Amino acid sequence: MQKAVIQVLPEKIADVDERIYGSFLEHVGRAIYTGIYEPGHPEADDDGFRNDVASLVRDLRVPLVRYPGGNFVSGYEWEDGVGPREQRPTRLDLAWFTRETNQVGLGEFSQWLDKVGAEMMMAVNLGSRGISDARNLVEYCNFPSGTFYSDLRASHGRKEPYGFKLWCLGNEMDGEWQIGHKTAQEYGRIACEAAKVMKWVDPSIELVVCGSSNAGMPSFRTWEETVLRYTYDHVDYLSLHSYYGNPNGDTPTFLAQGIEMDRFIKDVGRVCDRVKAEKGAKKDIYLSFDEWNVWYHSFGEESKSKPWDTVRPLLEDVYNFEDALVVGSLLMTLLNNSDRVRVACLAQLVNAIAPIMTRPGSKAWKQTIYYPYYYTSRYGRGEALRLRLEGPSYVCAVSDETPCLDGACTYLSQDSTLSLFLLNRSPSEDLDVSIDLGPFRAQKLLERVALEGYPYQRSNTNAHPDAVVPSHPQDTCLENGKLSTRLNHSSWNLIRVQIIP
Ligand code: AHR
């Protein structure tokens, strides 16, 4: 067995912004209808929301959910989804070729967020609409009373403002697939003007401006630079989106995608700093990684459902064991960049590229990726600390020296606990690891969790919901303050230690 060493350095990266454990629910496929909302389901509450789904979401401690899109938002008329339900129109959603009934709109969604304990991350439509609708929506949601839209909200039964704090200025506006796709100049101008009026209506809101749809876009970096030149003074965050996949069955490369995500974040961070310097600005622009996940299993499956159905099963990736390892390591990358990334959204939350799956009428289940998200969201809080990792490496398309070991560490001072999130991404080498806790003195080993030992392709399904579940190996040892463990090849791990305060 090869040896590896981990050292917790006395270096705080940042206080983790809990919003990095955000998620995303779009009006796409069965995310909303028969996902979170299914009146008539045995688990439905009086408002039609599924309790089984809500309870799985609550367990994940998701602090915020981006809504209503995604591509969907670029054709959305938010007024369709408010007011008496029986008067709401059914519209063609041109993003996903679906018939949108508008039975769930921002009021219902906000009600659901209250049930699961999450905040809204609201998006305005800068595709088919513009600055006027953006300011009206802020007025409807956040203005106290005595104006057309705030009184309209009250007439819909909601007297108190919703007070949504975080807003996206459109979605993936650089993409030709987007309704109302724009050049960087066109988007920069409209985003700047929308941002201004939205903040005039409610100066307490924070705004996310669209970065590139992914790092592979031909205009990547120039897009960010141009858009920030127009909007720098009016926005708070720049968005990043990235989906990872293993379509060619190259697992060693797939398991190294955390490194790609890290490069992407650093790259975009450099663009922000360049524009800051150019403008002589004081404030920093932080990053909102508001769409990230594994997504490729369901590519090409749109043809299995009929265009213009009201509920189309779309983007229903069935995740396997290796996907869970990748998601675990992407979360480590987010933690290791928590000085720059303040918001992140696992895309998405239910049914469409999601950790939670449902079938109409039957019980919800957890996909494999649910587990690393669950543990990292629960314990990856407090201060993120820098780790030094030393060990073997392997060759793959990401790097000729891809470290087998990946990791992140957080310290929660309230209860003096240290959490180590570790990935052994080597496809073949088990590691014998000694862990030096640096400035911390360990008192007790609290918990050891692992996702390990499964064939890469094994998945959880409706019929076999527990085919891949975490285990609690007895291979970690704390002796005379020294911690050591075995990390099996292809494994995601969590080690929690009680620290002497
Ligand atoms: O999350 C699915 C889709 O991926 C979103 O609607 C879009 O923003 C991205 O391309």
Coordinates of C-alpha atoms in Angstrom, one line a residue, residues 253-499:
T253 CA -9.9 11.6 -15.8
F254 CA -13.4 11.9 -14.6
L255 CA -12.3 11.6 -11.0
A256 CA -9.9 14.5 -11.5
Q257 CA -12.7 17.0 -12.4
G258 CA -12.2 18.8 -9.1
I259 CA -8.9 20.0 -10.5
E260 CA -10.7 21.4 -13.6
M261 CA -13.2 23.2 -11.4
D262 CA -10.4 24.7 -9.4
R263 CA -8.7 26.0 -12.6
F264 CA -12.0 27.5 -13.8
I265 CA -12.6 29.3 -10.5
K266 CA -9.0 30.7 -10.4
D267 CA -9.3 31.7 -14.0
V268 CA -12.5 33.7 -13.5
G269 CA -11.2 35.1 -10.2
R270 CA -8.2 36.5 -12.2
V271 CA -10.5 38.2 -14.7
C272 CA -12.5 39.8 -11.8
D273 CA -9.2 41.1 -10.3
R274 CA -8.0 42.5 -13.7
V275 CA -11.2 44.5 -14.1
K276 CA -11.0 45.7 -10.5
A277 CA -7.5 46.9 -11.1
E278 CA -8.4 48.5 -14.4
K279 CA -11.3 50.4 -12.8
G280 CA -9.3 51.2 -9.6
A281 CA -12.3 49.8 -7.8
K282 CA -12.3 49.1 -4.0
K283 CA -14.7 46.3 -3.8
D284 CA -14.1 42.7 -4.9
I285 CA -16.4 40.7 -7.1
Y286 CA -17.1 37.4 -5.6
L287 CA -18.2 34.2 -7.4
S288 CA -21.5 32.5 -7.6
F289 CA -21.0 29.0 -8.9
D290 CA -24.7 28.7 -9.4
E291 CA -24.8 25.6 -11.6
W292 CA -22.5 22.7 -11.0
N293 CA -23.0 19.0 -11.1
V294 CA -22.4 15.8 -13.1
W295 CA -24.6 15.8 -16.2
Y296 CA -24.4 13.5 -19.2
H297 CA -26.3 10.3 -18.5
S298 CA -29.6 11.7 -19.9
F299 CA -28.2 13.4 -23.0
G300 CA -30.3 12.6 -26.0
E301 CA -33.2 11.3 -23.9
E302 CA -35.5 14.2 -24.7
S303 CA -37.0 12.2 -27.5
K304 CA -38.4 9.7 -25.0
S305 CA -41.0 12.3 -24.0
K306 CA -43.5 14.3 -26.1
P307 CA -42.9 18.0 -26.7
W308 CA -45.6 20.2 -25.2
D309 CA -46.6 17.6 -22.5
T310 CA -47.2 19.4 -19.2
V311 CA -44.9 17.1 -17.3
R312 CA -42.0 15.8 -19.4
P313 CA -39.3 13.6 -17.8
L314 CA -36.2 15.6 -18.8
L315 CA -32.6 15.6 -17.6
E316 CA -33.2 12.5 -15.4
D317 CA -29.6 11.4 -14.9
V318 CA -29.4 8.2 -12.9
Y319 CA -26.2 8.8 -10.9
N320 CA -23.7 6.0 -10.1
F321 CA -20.9 5.5 -7.6
E322 CA -18.2 7.3 -9.5
D323 CA -20.5 10.3 -9.9
A324 CA -20.8 10.5 -6.2
L325 CA -17.0 10.5 -5.9
V326 CA -16.8 13.4 -8.3
V327 CA -19.5 15.4 -6.6
G328 CA -17.7 14.9 -3.3
S329 CA -14.5 16.2 -4.8
L330 CA -16.2 19.2 -6.5
L331 CA -17.5 20.1 -3.0
M332 CA -13.9 20.0 -1.7
T333 CA -12.9 22.4 -4.5
L334 CA -15.7 24.8 -3.5
L335 CA -14.5 24.7 0.1
N336 CA -10.9 25.2 -0.9
N337 CA -12.0 28.3 -2.8
S338 CA -14.3 29.7 -0.2
D339 CA -12.3 32.9 -0.1
R340 CA -13.7 33.6 -3.6
V341 CA -16.8 31.5 -4.0
R342 CA -19.6 32.8 -1.8
V343 CA -22.6 31.2 -3.4
A344 CA -22.9 27.8 -5.2
C345 CA -25.8 25.8 -6.4
L346 CA -25.9 22.1 -7.0
A347 CA -27.9 21.9 -10.2
Q348 CA -30.5 20.7 -9.5
L349 CA -32.4 19.3 -6.5
V350 CA -35.2 17.0 -7.5
N351 CA -35.6 14.7 -10.6
A352 CA -33.7 16.9 -13.1
I353 CA -30.0 16.2 -12.6
A354 CA -30.7 15.8 -9.0
P355 CA -29.7 14.1 -5.7
I356 CA -33.4 13.3 -5.0
M357 CA -35.7 11.3 -7.3
T358 CA -39.4 10.6 -7.3
R359 CA -41.9 8.7 -9.3
P360 CA -45.5 9.9 -9.3
G361 CA -47.4 8.2 -6.5
S362 CA -44.5 6.4 -5.0
K363 CA -41.7 7.1 -2.4
A364 CA -38.8 9.4 -3.1
W365 CA -35.2 8.1 -3.0
K366 CA -31.7 9.3 -2.7
Q367 CA -29.3 9.1 -5.6
T368 CA -25.6 8.3 -4.9
I369 CA -24.7 12.0 -5.1
Y370 CA -27.0 12.8 -2.2
Y371 CA -24.5 11.4 0.3
P372 CA -21.4 13.6 -0.3
Y373 CA -23.7 16.6 -0.6
Y374 CA -25.4 15.7 2.7
Y375 CA -22.2 15.2 4.7
T376 CA -20.4 18.2 3.3
S377 CA -23.3 20.5 3.8
R378 CA -23.7 19.4 7.4
Y379 CA -20.1 19.4 8.4
G380 CA -18.3 21.6 5.9
R381 CA -19.1 24.8 7.9
G382 CA -17.2 27.2 10.0
E383 CA -13.6 28.0 8.9
A384 CA -12.1 26.4 5.8
L385 CA -8.5 25.5 6.5
R386 CA -5.7 24.9 4.0
L387 CA -4.4 21.3 3.7
R388 CA -1.0 20.1 2.5
L389 CA -1.4 16.8 0.7
E390 CA 1.5 14.6 -0.2
G391 CA 1.3 11.2 -1.9
P392 CA 1.4 9.4 -5.2
S393 CA 0.0 10.7 -8.4
Y394 CA -1.2 9.2 -11.7
V395 CA -1.4 10.2 -15.3
C396 CA -4.7 11.3 -16.9
A397 CA -6.0 13.8 -19.4
V398 CA -6.3 16.5 -16.6
S399 CA -2.6 16.3 -15.6
D400 CA 0.4 14.0 -15.9
E401 CA 0.7 14.3 -12.2
T402 CA -2.8 14.0 -10.9
P403 CA -2.6 13.6 -7.1
C404 CA -4.4 10.5 -5.9
L405 CA -5.4 12.5 -2.8
D406 CA -7.8 15.4 -2.7
G407 CA -9.1 17.0 0.4
A408 CA -10.6 19.9 2.3
C409 CA -10.9 20.7 6.0
T410 CA -13.2 22.8 8.1
Y411 CA -13.1 23.8 11.8
L412 CA -16.3 24.6 13.6
S413 CA -15.2 26.6 16.7
Q414 CA -18.7 26.4 18.5
D415 CA -18.3 22.7 19.1
S416 CA -14.5 22.4 18.5
T417 CA -14.8 19.9 15.7
L418 CA -12.6 19.4 12.8
S419 CA -13.9 17.7 9.6
L420 CA -11.7 16.3 7.0
F421 CA -13.2 15.5 3.6
L422 CA -10.9 13.2 1.6
L423 CA -10.9 11.6 -1.8
N424 CA -8.6 8.9 -2.9
R425 CA -9.2 9.2 -6.6
S426 CA -6.6 6.6 -7.6
P427 CA -8.4 3.9 -9.6
S428 CA -6.1 1.2 -8.1
E429 CA -4.0 2.4 -5.1
D430 CA -5.2 2.2 -1.6
L431 CA -3.4 4.7 0.6
D432 CA -2.0 4.4 4.1
V433 CA -2.4 8.0 5.4
S434 CA -0.9 9.8 8.4
I435 CA -2.7 13.0 9.3
D436 CA -0.9 15.8 11.1
L437 CA -3.6 18.1 12.6
G438 CA -1.1 21.0 12.8
P439 CA -2.3 23.6 15.3
F440 CA -5.1 21.3 16.6
R441 CA -4.9 18.7 19.4
A442 CA -7.3 15.8 18.8
Q443 CA -9.4 14.6 21.7
K444 CA -11.6 12.0 20.2
L445 CA -12.5 10.5 16.9
L446 CA -16.2 11.4 16.4
E447 CA -17.1 9.8 13.1
R448 CA -15.7 8.1 10.1
V449 CA -17.8 7.8 6.9
A450 CA -16.8 6.4 3.5
L451 CA -18.4 5.8 0.1
E452 CA -16.2 3.0 -1.1
G453 CA -16.1 -0.5 -2.5
Y454 CA -18.8 -0.3 -5.2
P455 CA -18.5 -0.9 -8.9
Y456 CA -18.2 2.5 -10.6
Q457 CA -21.5 2.1 -12.5
R458 CA -23.7 1.0 -9.5
S459 CA -26.7 3.3 -9.0
N460 CA -29.6 3.7 -6.6
T461 CA -33.0 3.2 -8.3
N462 CA -36.6 3.1 -7.3
A463 CA -36.4 -0.7 -7.0
H464 CA -33.0 -0.6 -5.3
P465 CA -32.7 2.7 -3.4
D466 CA -29.9 1.5 -1.1
A467 CA -27.6 -0.1 -3.7
V468 CA -24.9 2.6 -2.9
V469 CA -24.9 3.9 0.7
P470 CA -22.1 5.2 3.0
S471 CA -20.4 2.9 5.4
H472 CA -18.5 3.5 8.7
P473 CA -15.1 1.7 8.4
Q474 CA -13.1 1.0 11.5
D475 CA -9.8 1.8 9.9
T476 CA -9.0 5.2 11.4
C477 CA -6.9 5.4 14.5
L478 CA -6.2 8.1 17.0
E479 CA -3.3 7.3 19.3
N480 CA -1.3 9.8 21.4
G481 CA -2.9 12.7 19.4
K482 CA -1.8 11.1 16.1
L483 CA -4.4 10.3 13.4
S484 CA -3.9 7.7 10.7
T485 CA -6.3 6.0 8.3
R486 CA -6.5 3.8 5.3
L487 CA -8.2 5.4 2.3
N488 CA -9.3 2.8 -0.2
H489 CA -8.8 3.5 -3.9
S490 CA -11.8 5.2 -5.5
S491 CA -13.3 6.4 -2.2
W492 CA -14.8 9.5 -0.7
N493 CA -14.3 9.9 3.0
L494 CA -15.2 12.0 6.0
I495 CA -13.3 12.0 9.3
R496 CA -14.6 14.1 12.1
V497 CA -12.5 14.8 15.2
Q498 CA -13.2 16.4 18.5
I499 CA -10.5 19.0 19.3

